[in-house]
CSV table of C-alpha atoms and ligand atoms in Angstrom, one decimal:
chain,number,residue,atom,x,y,z
U,1,MET,CA,-4.4,-25.4,30.3
U,2,SER,CA,-4.1,-21.6,30.0
U,3,GLN,CA,-6.3,-19.7,27.7
U,4,LYS,CA,-5.1,-19.2,24.1
U,5,LEU,CA,-4.4,-15.7,23.0
U,6,ALA,CA,-5.4,-14.4,19.6
U,7,ALA,CA,-4.5,-11.3,17.6
U,8,VAL,CA,-6.7,-8.2,18.0
U,9,LYS,CA,-9.8,-8.4,15.8
U,10,GLY,CA,-9.2,-7.0,12.3
U,11,MET,CA,-5.4,-7.2,12.7
U,12,ASN,CA,-3.6,-9.9,10.8
U,13,ASP,CA,-0.4,-11.9,11.2
U,14,LEU,CA,1.5,-12.3,8.1
U,15,LEU,CA,3.1,-15.7,8.1
U,16,PRO,CA,6.2,-16.6,6.0
U,17,GLU,CA,4.1,-18.4,3.3
U,18,GLU,CA,2.3,-15.1,2.5
U,19,ILE,CA,5.2,-12.8,3.0
U,20,GLY,CA,6.7,-13.5,-0.5
U,21,ILE,CA,3.9,-11.6,-2.2
U,22,TRP,CA,4.2,-8.6,0.2
U,23,GLN,CA,8.0,-8.4,-0.3
U,24,HIS,CA,7.6,-8.6,-4.1
U,25,VAL,CA,5.0,-5.8,-4.1
U,26,GLU,CA,7.1,-3.6,-1.8
U,27,ALA,CA,10.2,-4.2,-3.8
U,28,ALA,CA,8.4,-3.2,-7.0
U,29,ALA,CA,7.1,0.0,-5.4
U,30,ARG,CA,10.6,0.9,-4.2
U,31,GLU,CA,12.2,0.2,-7.6
U,32,ILE,CA,9.6,2.0,-9.7
U,33,PHE,CA,9.0,5.0,-7.4
U,34,SER,CA,12.8,5.6,-7.2
U,35,ARG,CA,12.8,5.7,-11.1
U,36,TYR,CA,10.6,8.8,-10.8
U,37,GLY,CA,12.7,10.4,-8.1
U,38,TYR,CA,10.6,9.6,-5.1
U,39,ALA,CA,12.5,8.9,-1.8
U,40,GLU,CA,11.2,7.0,1.2
U,41,VAL,CA,10.0,8.7,4.4
U,42,ARG,CA,9.0,7.0,7.6
U,43,THR,CA,6.9,8.8,10.2
U,44,PRO,CA,5.6,7.5,13.6
U,45,VAL,CA,2.4,5.4,13.7
U,46,LEU,CA,1.1,7.7,16.6
U,47,GLU,CA,0.3,11.4,16.1
U,48,ASP,CA,-1.6,14.1,17.9
U,49,THR,CA,-5.3,13.6,17.3
U,50,SER,CA,-5.7,17.2,16.2
U,51,LEU,CA,-3.5,16.5,13.2
U,52,PHE,CA,-6.2,14.3,11.7
U,53,GLU,CA,-9.1,16.4,12.9
U,54,ARG,CA,-7.6,19.4,11.1
U,55,SER,CA,-6.7,17.6,7.8
U,56,VAL,CA,-8.8,14.5,7.1
U,57,GLY,CA,-11.7,16.4,8.8
U,58,GLU,CA,-13.9,16.0,11.9
U,59,ALA,CA,-17.0,15.2,10.0
U,60,THR,CA,-15.5,12.3,8.0
U,61,ASP,CA,-16.2,8.7,8.9
U,62,ILE,CA,-12.4,8.2,9.3
U,63,VAL,CA,-12.0,10.8,12.1
U,64,GLY,CA,-15.5,10.8,13.4
U,65,LYS,CA,-15.9,7.0,13.8
U,66,GLU,CA,-12.9,5.0,12.9
U,67,MET,CA,-9.8,6.3,14.7
U,68,TYR,CA,-8.0,4.5,17.5
U,69,THR,CA,-7.8,7.5,19.9
U,70,PHE,CA,-6.6,7.4,23.5
U,71,HIS,CA,-4.9,9.5,26.1
U,72,ASP,CA,-1.2,8.9,26.8
U,73,LYS,CA,0.3,9.0,30.3
U,74,ALA,CA,0.6,12.7,30.1
U,75,GLY,CA,-3.0,13.1,29.2
U,76,ARG,CA,-2.5,14.1,25.5
U,77,SER,CA,-5.0,12.9,23.0
U,78,VAL,CA,-3.1,10.7,20.4
U,79,SER,CA,-4.3,8.6,17.6
U,80,LEU,CA,-3.0,5.7,15.6
U,81,ARG,CA,-2.6,7.1,12.1
U,82,PRO,CA,-5.6,6.3,9.9
U,83,GLU,CA,-3.8,7.4,6.8
U,84,GLY,CA,-0.4,8.7,5.7
U,85,THR,CA,-0.9,12.1,4.1
U,86,ALA,CA,-1.4,14.2,7.2
U,87,PRO,CA,1.7,12.7,8.9
U,88,ALA,CA,3.7,13.4,5.8
U,89,VAL,CA,2.5,17.0,5.7
U,90,ARG,CA,3.3,17.4,9.4
U,91,ALA,CA,6.8,16.1,8.8
U,92,TYR,CA,7.2,18.3,5.7
U,93,VAL,CA,6.2,21.4,7.7
U,94,GLU,CA,8.1,20.4,10.9
U,95,HIS,CA,11.4,19.9,9.1
U,96,ALA,CA,10.9,23.1,6.9
U,97,VAL,CA,11.5,21.0,3.8
U,98,ALA,CA,10.1,23.7,1.6
U,99,GLN,CA,13.0,25.9,2.5
U,100,LYS,CA,15.5,23.3,1.4
U,101,GLU,CA,14.0,22.3,-2.0
U,102,PRO,CA,11.2,23.6,-4.2
U,103,LEU,CA,9.9,20.2,-5.3
U,104,THR,CA,9.8,17.2,-2.9
U,105,ARG,CA,8.8,13.7,-3.8
U,106,TRP,CA,8.2,11.2,-1.0
U,107,TYR,CA,6.8,7.7,-0.6
U,108,TYR,CA,6.0,5.5,2.4
U,109,ILE,CA,5.0,2.0,3.1
U,110,GLY,CA,3.5,1.1,6.4
U,111,PRO,CA,0.5,0.1,8.6
U,112,MET,CA,-2.5,2.4,9.1
U,113,PHE,CA,-5.4,1.9,11.5
U,114,ARG,CA,-9.1,2.4,11.1
U,115,TYR,CA,-11.8,0.8,13.3
U,116,GLU,CA,-13.9,-0.3,10.4
U,117,ARG,CA,-16.4,-3.1,10.1
U,118,MET,CA,-14.2,-6.0,9.0
U,119,LYS,CA,-14.7,-7.8,5.8
U,120,THR,CA,-12.6,-9.4,3.1
U,121,GLY,CA,-10.1,-6.6,2.1
U,122,ARG,CA,-11.2,-4.3,4.9
U,123,TYR,CA,-9.1,-4.6,8.1
U,124,ARG,CA,-8.5,-2.5,11.2
U,125,GLN,CA,-4.7,-2.6,10.7
U,126,PHE,CA,-4.1,-2.4,7.0
U,127,HIS,CA,-1.1,-1.2,5.0
U,128,GLN,CA,-0.6,1.5,2.5
U,129,ILE,CA,2.0,2.3,-0.1
U,130,GLY,CA,1.6,6.1,-0.4
U,131,VAL,CA,3.2,8.8,-2.5
U,132,GLU,CA,3.2,12.6,-1.9
U,133,ALA,CA,4.6,15.2,-4.2
U,134,PHE,CA,5.0,18.7,-2.8
U,135,GLY,CA,5.7,22.0,-4.6
U,136,ALA,CA,4.1,21.6,-8.1
U,137,LYS,CA,0.6,23.1,-8.8
U,138,GLU,CA,0.9,22.0,-12.4
U,139,PRO,CA,-1.4,19.3,-13.8
U,140,ALA,CA,1.7,17.5,-15.0
U,141,GLN,CA,2.4,16.5,-11.4
U,142,ASP,CA,-1.1,15.0,-11.0
U,143,VAL,CA,-0.4,13.0,-14.2
U,144,GLU,CA,3.1,11.9,-13.0
U,145,VAL,CA,1.5,10.4,-9.9
U,146,MET,CA,-1.3,8.6,-11.7
U,147,GLU,CA,1.0,7.3,-14.5
U,148,MET,CA,3.5,6.1,-11.9
U,149,VAL,CA,0.7,4.0,-10.2
U,150,VAL,CA,-0.3,2.6,-13.6
U,151,HIS,CA,3.3,1.7,-14.3
U,152,PHE,CA,3.5,0.0,-10.9
U,153,LEU,CA,0.3,-2.0,-11.4
U,154,ASN,CA,1.5,-3.1,-14.8
U,155,ALA,CA,4.8,-4.2,-13.4
U,156,LEU,CA,2.8,-6.4,-11.0
U,157,GLU,CA,0.9,-7.7,-14.0
U,158,LEU,CA,-2.4,-6.5,-12.4
U,159,SER,CA,-4.7,-5.8,-15.2
U,160,GLY,CA,-8.4,-5.0,-14.6
U,161,VAL,CA,-7.7,-2.0,-12.4
U,162,ALA,CA,-9.6,1.1,-13.7
U,163,LEU,CA,-8.7,4.7,-13.0
U,164,HIS,CA,-11.6,6.9,-12.1
U,165,LEU,CA,-11.0,10.6,-12.3
U,166,ASN,CA,-12.9,13.7,-11.1
U,167,SER,CA,-12.4,17.3,-10.1
U,168,LEU,CA,-13.6,18.6,-6.8
U,169,GLY,CA,-13.1,22.3,-7.5
U,170,ASP,CA,-11.2,24.8,-5.3
U,171,GLU,CA,-12.0,27.5,-2.9
U,172,ALA,CA,-13.2,29.7,-5.8
U,173,CYS,CA,-15.9,27.4,-7.1
U,174,ARG,CA,-16.7,25.1,-4.2
U,175,PRO,CA,-18.9,27.5,-2.2
U,176,GLU,CA,-21.2,27.8,-5.2
U,177,HIS,CA,-21.4,24.0,-5.5
U,178,GLN,CA,-21.9,23.7,-1.8
U,179,LYS,CA,-24.9,26.1,-2.0
U,180,ARG,CA,-26.5,24.0,-4.7
U,181,LEU,CA,-25.8,20.8,-2.8
U,182,VAL,CA,-27.2,22.1,0.5
U,183,ALA,CA,-30.4,23.3,-1.3
U,184,TYR,CA,-30.8,19.8,-2.9
U,185,LEU,CA,-30.0,17.8,0.2
U,186,SER,CA,-32.2,20.0,2.4
U,187,ALA,CA,-35.2,19.2,0.2
U,188,HIS,CA,-34.5,15.5,1.0
U,189,ARG,CA,-33.6,16.0,4.6
U,190,GLU,CA,-36.2,13.6,6.1
U,191,GLU,CA,-34.9,10.7,4.0
U,192,LEU,CA,-31.3,11.1,5.1
U,193,CYS,CA,-29.8,9.0,8.0
U,194,PRO,CA,-29.3,10.9,11.3
U,195,ASP,CA,-25.5,11.1,10.6
U,196,CYS,CA,-26.1,12.7,7.3
U,197,GLN,CA,-28.6,15.2,8.8
U,198,THR,CA,-25.7,16.4,11.0
U,199,ARG,CA,-23.3,16.3,8.0
U,200,LEU,CA,-25.7,18.5,6.1
U,201,GLU,CA,-25.0,21.2,8.6
U,202,ARG,CA,-21.3,20.5,9.2
U,203,ASN,CA,-19.9,19.2,5.9
U,204,PRO,CA,-22.5,18.5,3.2
U,205,LEU,CA,-20.0,17.0,0.7
U,206,ARG,CA,-19.6,14.0,3.2
U,207,VAL,CA,-23.3,13.0,2.6
U,208,LEU,CA,-22.2,11.9,-0.8
U,209,ASP,CA,-20.0,9.1,0.5
U,210,CYS,CA,-22.4,7.8,3.1
U,211,LYS,CA,-22.8,4.0,2.8
U,212,ASN,CA,-26.4,4.0,3.9
U,213,GLU,CA,-28.8,2.8,1.1
U,214,SER,CA,-31.3,5.7,1.2
U,215,CYS,CA,-28.5,8.3,1.4
U,216,ARG,CA,-26.8,6.7,-1.6
U,217,ALA,CA,-30.0,6.9,-3.6
U,218,ILE,CA,-30.3,10.6,-2.8
U,219,ALA,CA,-26.6,11.2,-3.6
U,220,GLN,CA,-27.1,9.8,-7.1
U,221,GLY,CA,-29.4,12.8,-8.0
U,222,ALA,CA,-27.2,15.4,-6.3
U,223,PRO,CA,-25.8,18.3,-8.3
U,224,LYS,CA,-22.3,17.4,-9.6
U,225,VAL,CA,-19.3,19.5,-8.7
U,226,GLN,CA,-18.3,19.3,-12.4
U,227,ASP,CA,-21.2,21.6,-13.3
U,228,SER,CA,-19.9,24.3,-11.0
U,229,LEU,CA,-16.2,24.3,-11.8
U,230,CYS,CA,-14.6,27.7,-12.2
U,231,GLU,CA,-12.5,28.4,-15.3
U,232,ALA,CA,-9.1,27.7,-13.6
U,233,CYS,CA,-10.4,24.3,-12.3
U,234,ARG,CA,-11.9,23.4,-15.7
U,235,GLN,CA,-8.6,24.1,-17.4
U,236,HIS,CA,-6.7,22.1,-14.8
U,237,LEU,CA,-8.9,19.1,-15.4
U,238,ALA,CA,-8.6,19.5,-19.2
U,239,GLU,CA,-4.8,19.6,-19.0
U,240,VAL,CA,-4.7,16.5,-16.7
U,241,ARG,CA,-6.9,14.7,-19.3
U,242,ARG,CA,-4.7,15.8,-22.2
U,243,ARG,CA,-1.5,14.6,-20.6
U,244,LEU,CA,-3.1,11.3,-19.5
U,245,ASP,CA,-4.0,10.8,-23.1
U,246,LEU,CA,-0.6,11.8,-24.2
U,247,LEU,CA,1.0,9.0,-22.0
U,248,GLY,CA,-1.7,6.5,-23.1
U,249,VAL,CA,-3.1,6.2,-19.5
U,250,ARG,CA,-6.7,5.2,-19.8
U,251,TYR,CA,-9.3,6.6,-17.3
U,252,GLU,CA,-13.0,7.2,-17.0
U,253,LEU,CA,-14.5,10.4,-15.7
U,254,ASP,CA,-16.5,9.7,-12.6
U,255,PRO,CA,-18.5,12.8,-11.5
U,256,SER,CA,-19.9,11.1,-8.5
U,257,MET,CA,-16.6,10.2,-6.9
U,258,VAL,CA,-15.9,12.6,-4.0
U,259,ARG,CA,-13.3,10.7,-1.8
U,260,GLY,CA,-13.8,10.2,1.9
U,261,LEU,CA,-11.3,12.8,3.1
U,262,ASP,CA,-11.8,16.6,3.4
U,263,TYR,CA,-8.4,17.9,2.2
U,264,TYR,CA,-8.8,17.5,-1.6
U,265,THR,CA,-8.9,20.3,-4.1
U,266,ARG,CA,-9.3,19.9,-7.9
U,267,THR,CA,-8.0,16.5,-9.0
U,268,ALA,CA,-9.4,13.4,-7.2
U,269,PHE,CA,-9.0,9.9,-8.5
U,270,GLU,CA,-9.4,6.2,-7.5
U,271,PHE,CA,-8.0,2.9,-8.8
U,272,VAL,CA,-10.9,0.5,-8.8
U,273,ALA,CA,-10.9,-3.3,-9.3
U,274,ASP,CA,-14.1,-5.2,-9.7
U,275,ASP,CA,-12.7,-8.5,-8.5
U,276,PRO,CA,-14.3,-11.1,-6.2
U,277,ALA,CA,-11.0,-11.5,-4.4
U,278,LEU,CA,-11.7,-8.1,-2.7
U,279,GLY,CA,-15.2,-9.1,-1.5
U,280,THR,CA,-17.3,-6.0,-1.4
U,281,ALA,CA,-14.3,-3.7,-1.4
U,282,SER,CA,-13.2,-2.4,-4.7
U,283,ALA,CA,-10.8,0.6,-4.2
U,284,VAL,CA,-7.2,-0.5,-4.7
U,285,GLY,CA,-6.0,3.1,-4.2
U,286,GLY,CA,-7.1,6.7,-4.1
U,287,GLY,CA,-5.6,10.1,-4.1
U,288,GLY,CA,-5.7,13.6,-5.4
U,289,ARG,CA,-4.5,17.2,-5.1
U,290,TYR,CA,-4.5,19.0,-1.7
U,291,ASP,CA,-3.3,22.5,-2.4
U,292,ARG,CA,-4.4,24.1,0.9
U,293,LEU,CA,-3.3,21.4,3.4
U,294,VAL,CA,0.3,22.4,3.9
U,295,ARG,CA,-0.8,26.0,4.7
U,296,GLU,CA,-3.6,24.8,6.9
U,297,LEU,CA,-1.2,22.8,9.0
U,298,GLY,CA,1.0,25.8,9.6
U,299,GLY,CA,3.4,25.5,6.6
U,300,PRO,CA,4.0,27.8,3.6
U,301,ASP,CA,1.7,28.0,0.7
U,302,VAL,CA,2.8,24.8,-1.1
U,303,PRO,CA,0.6,22.8,-3.4
U,304,ALA,CA,0.7,19.0,-3.3
U,305,VAL,CA,-0.8,15.9,-4.8
U,306,GLY,CA,-0.5,12.2,-3.8
U,307,VAL,CA,-2.0,8.7,-3.7
U,308,ALA,CA,-2.2,5.7,-1.4
U,309,LEU,CA,-2.6,2.1,-2.5
U,310,GLY,CA,-4.0,-0.6,-0.3
U,311,LEU,CA,-1.2,-3.1,0.0
U,312,ASP,CA,-3.4,-5.8,1.6
U,313,ARG,CA,-5.8,-5.5,-1.4
U,314,ILE,CA,-3.1,-5.6,-4.0
U,315,CYS,CA,-1.7,-8.8,-2.3
U,316,LEU,CA,-5.2,-10.3,-2.3
U,317,LEU,CA,-5.5,-9.7,-6.1
U,318,LEU,CA,-2.1,-11.2,-6.8
U,319,GLY,CA,-2.8,-14.2,-4.6
U,320,ALA,CA,-6.1,-14.8,-6.4
U,321,ALA,CA,-4.3,-14.6,-9.7
U,322,GLY,CA,-2.3,-17.6,-8.5
U,323,LYS,CA,0.9,-15.7,-8.4
U,324,ARG,CA,3.5,-17.3,-6.0
U,325,PHE,CA,6.5,-15.5,-4.7
U,326,GLY,CA,9.2,-16.3,-2.2
U,327,VAL,CA,12.8,-17.3,-1.9
U,328,ARG,CA,13.9,-20.9,-2.5
U,329,PRO,CA,17.2,-22.4,-1.2
U,330,ASP,CA,19.7,-23.1,-3.9
U,331,LEU,CA,20.9,-26.2,-2.0
U,332,PHE,CA,19.9,-28.6,0.8
U,333,VAL,CA,22.7,-30.4,2.4
U,334,ALA,CA,21.9,-33.7,4.1
U,335,PHE,CA,24.4,-35.8,6.1
U,336,VAL,CA,24.7,-39.4,7.4
U,337,ASP,CA,26.6,-39.0,10.7
U,338,VAL,CA,28.3,-36.5,13.0
U,339,GLN,CA,31.5,-36.3,11.0
U,340,ALA,CA,29.5,-35.6,7.8
U,341,GLN,CA,27.5,-33.0,9.8
U,342,ASP,CA,30.7,-31.1,10.6
U,343,GLU,CA,31.6,-31.0,6.9
U,344,ALA,CA,28.0,-30.1,6.0
U,345,MET,CA,28.1,-27.1,8.3
U,346,ARG,CA,31.5,-26.0,7.1
U,347,LEU,CA,30.5,-26.3,3.4
U,348,SER,CA,27.1,-24.6,3.9
U,349,SER,CA,28.8,-21.7,5.7
U,350,ALA,CA,31.3,-21.2,2.9
U,351,LEU,CA,28.6,-21.4,0.2
U,352,ARG,CA,26.4,-18.9,2.1
U,353,ARG,CA,29.4,-16.5,2.4
U,354,ALA,CA,29.7,-16.8,-1.4
U,355,GLY,CA,26.1,-15.6,-1.7
U,356,LEU,CA,24.1,-18.8,-2.0
U,357,ARG,CA,21.0,-19.9,-0.1
U,358,VAL,CA,21.8,-23.2,1.7
U,359,GLU,CA,19.7,-25.1,4.2
U,360,LEU,CA,20.4,-28.1,6.4
U,361,ASP,CA,18.5,-29.9,9.2
U,362,THR,CA,20.4,-29.0,12.3
U,363,ARG,CA,18.6,-31.8,14.2
U,364,GLY,CA,20.1,-34.5,11.9
U,365,GLY,CA,18.0,-37.6,11.9
U,366,SER,CA,17.5,-40.3,9.2
U,367,LEU,CA,18.5,-39.5,5.6
U,368,LYS,CA,14.8,-40.2,4.7
U,369,SER,CA,13.5,-37.5,7.0
U,370,GLN,CA,16.3,-35.0,5.9
U,371,MET,CA,15.3,-35.6,2.3
U,372,LYS,CA,11.6,-35.0,3.1
U,373,ARG,CA,12.7,-31.7,4.6
U,374,ALA,CA,14.7,-30.9,1.5
U,375,ASP,CA,11.6,-31.5,-0.6
U,376,LYS,CA,9.5,-29.2,1.6
U,377,SER,CA,12.1,-26.4,1.6
U,378,GLY,CA,11.7,-26.1,-2.2
U,379,ALA,CA,15.5,-26.3,-2.7
U,380,ARG,CA,16.7,-26.5,-6.3
U,381,PHE,CA,19.4,-29.1,-5.5
U,382,ALA,CA,20.3,-31.6,-2.7
U,383,LEU,CA,23.7,-33.0,-1.7
U,384,VAL,CA,24.2,-36.0,0.6
U,385,LEU,CA,27.4,-36.2,2.6
U,386,GLY,CA,28.8,-39.5,3.9
U,387,GLU,CA,32.2,-41.1,4.4
U,388,LYS,CA,33.0,-41.4,0.7
U,389,GLU,CA,32.1,-37.8,-0.1
U,390,LEU,CA,34.3,-36.6,2.8
U,391,ALA,CA,37.2,-38.7,1.5
U,392,ASP,CA,36.8,-37.6,-2.1
U,393,ARG,CA,35.9,-33.9,-1.3
U,394,ALA,CA,33.2,-34.3,-3.9
U,395,GLY,CA,29.5,-35.4,-4.1
U,396,GLU,CA,26.4,-36.0,-6.2
U,397,LEU,CA,24.5,-32.8,-6.9
U,398,ARG,CA,20.9,-33.9,-7.3
U,399,PRO,CA,18.3,-31.7,-9.0
U,400,MET,CA,15.2,-31.8,-6.8
U,401,ALA,CA,12.8,-31.4,-9.8
U,402,GLY,CA,14.2,-34.6,-11.3
U,403,GLY,CA,16.9,-35.3,-13.8
U,404,GLU,CA,20.4,-36.8,-13.7
U,405,PRO,CA,22.6,-36.1,-10.6
U,406,ARG,CA,26.1,-34.9,-11.4
U,407,ARG,CA,29.4,-35.4,-9.6
U,408,VAL,CA,30.8,-32.1,-8.4
U,409,ALA,CA,34.0,-31.3,-6.3
U,410,PHE,CA,33.3,-29.3,-3.2
U,411,SER,CA,35.6,-26.6,-4.5
U,412,GLU,CA,33.4,-26.3,-7.7
U,413,LEU,CA,30.0,-26.3,-5.9
U,414,SER,CA,29.6,-22.5,-5.7
U,415,ALA,CA,30.4,-21.9,-9.4
U,416,VAL,CA,28.2,-24.8,-10.5
U,417,LEU,CA,25.2,-23.7,-8.4
U,418,ARG,CA,25.5,-20.2,-9.7
U,419,ARG,CA,25.4,-21.4,-13.3
U,420,ALA,CA,22.6,-23.9,-12.7
C,501,HAM,P1,-8.0,6.3,1.2
C,501,HAM,O1,-8.8,6.3,-0.1
C,501,HAM,O2,-8.7,6.5,2.5
C,501,HAM,O3,-6.9,7.5,0.9
C,501,HAM,O4,-7.1,5.0,1.3
C,501,HAM,C1,-6.3,4.6,0.2
C,501,HAM,C2,-6.4,3.1,0.0
C,501,HAM,O5,-6.1,2.4,1.2
C,501,HAM,C3,-7.8,2.6,-0.4
C,501,HAM,O6,-8.0,2.7,-1.7
C,501,HAM,C4,-7.7,1.1,0.0
C,501,HAM,O7,-7.1,0.4,-1.0
C,501,HAM,C5,-6.8,1.2,1.3
C,501,HAM,N1,-7.6,1.1,2.5
C,501,HAM,C6,-8.3,2.0,3.1
C,501,HAM,N2,-8.9,1.5,4.2
C,501,HAM,C7,-8.6,0.2,4.3
C,501,HAM,C8,-9.0,-0.8,5.2
C,501,HAM,N3,-9.7,-0.6,6.3
C,501,HAM,N4,-8.5,-2.1,4.9
C,501,HAM,C9,-7.7,-2.3,3.8
C,501,HAM,N5,-7.4,-1.4,2.9
C,501,HAM,C10,-7.8,-0.1,3.2
C,501,HAM,C11,-6.0,7.9,1.8
C,501,HAM,O8,-5.7,7.3,2.8
C,501,HAM,C12,-5.2,9.1,1.3
C,501,HAM,N6,-4.2,9.5,2.4
C,501,HAM,C13,-4.6,8.9,0.0
C,501,HAM,C14,-3.8,10.1,-0.5
C,501,HAM,C15,-2.5,10.2,-0.5
C,501,HAM,N7,-4.3,11.2,-0.9
C,501,HAM,C16,-3.3,12.1,-1.2
C,501,HAM,N8,-2.2,11.5,-0.9
C-alpha cells in the first residue's frame, strides 16, 4: 500500500461539518463591516520579504523567527504573509488610493502564516478578519474600529471578550520612554534570555513581549510608556476613552500591553478571552494606530488605524459554546423505481430553480437506505415517489422531526415548502 499523505503540520483542513460556523462568522463580518462603510480588499498571500522587515520589524518574533521565507525561481526573497496590515498598506500605496479619496476603509478575510509552536488556537496557517482605516488621525477613528469589533462580537453572541487598551506614544515621546526602558533593562541584562540581550540593543520594546519566564518577570517592573506620554498622546488617549464611554464600550487600561509588531503609534488594543476553548492562547484580536507606516513604505503622510481578529479562535469559542450552524435541505426526495427516479429528478430540479434546497440519493437503493440518508441530511421534509404519486401528481410531505404528513400536489410543493 502506498504511504498515506497528511496536511503540513500546523495547517488544518476545514471539513463541511465545521464550515457552517466559519461561513456564519464571515457573513456577520461582511454584513456588519459594510454597515460602517468598509469595503473588501484581497491581496496576494505572497509578498516581498522586505515588506514585512520594514513594517512588522526585523527584531520581532514574527519576522525574526516565524516567517515562511524562500527564494522564488528568479532568486527573489518572498514570504507568505504573516499578517494583513503590511500588504494592505503596500496595496494602498501602490494604487495611489490616497490621491483618489481622503478616507479609506478596507477589510479582508484570509489565511496568514506563522511558523509558531502549535497548540490549541495557535496554528501555522491561521485566518484573520482584518480592518484598516486610512486617512483619519482623529481618536474618533480608533473608536469606530473598536466599537465595530464589539458590535461584531455581540452579533455572534460572544460575551466574555474583554477590550484591553493602551497608548504606545509617538515619535515625540517614545525616545524618552526608550531611554528609561534601556536603563532599566540594562540593569537586568544578565537575567534576560540571549534573544532579549540582542533585542535590548536593536529594539528594546520587544523585550516586553518575550514569552520567556524570567524576561516576563523583568518586564513586569519595567517603566510604563504611559508615564512618558507627551501632551498630544495624552490628549489622544483621553479622547479615545471619552468616546468609548460615550458609546458604552467597556474597556480596561492595560499599561503592560505593547503588541508584538513594531508599527504602532499611540492607541494599541487587544480583545482577550479567558476561555479554556483557546488553550493557552487568549487574544481573539489586536490592533492599533500606525500613523507612520504608510510614509515609511513609500506613500504619503497618511495616518491609519486597524485591527485583526483571529477567525480560528472565534470559531473555537463559538464551537465550545455549543453553537451549530450550517445549511439544511428543505426536502429529501426518495423514489421506489427508475420511473419514479425520473420524476424525482425532474421535480427536484424545478424546486431548486425555485430557490429551495433539495437532495436525493443518485444511487437509488432500497427505500429504507434512502430514508436513512434523508435523516442524516438533516432535511426538514421527505417525499417518497412511487407509482401512485406519479399517477396523482401529488404525494405525502413528511416532516422529518415528526408530526402528521400532509398530501400536497406537485404543483403546490414549492409554495408549501416556502411557508413551512
Ligand atoms: P496580531 O495581534 O499579530 O495583529 O494578530 C491578530 C490576531 O490574529 C490575534 O489576536 C490572534 O487572534 C490571531 N492570531 C495570530 N497568530 C495566530 C496563530 N498562530 N494562530 C491562530 N491565530 C492567530 C496583527 O496581525 C495586526 N496586523 C493587526 C492589525 C491590523 N493592526 C492594525 N491593523
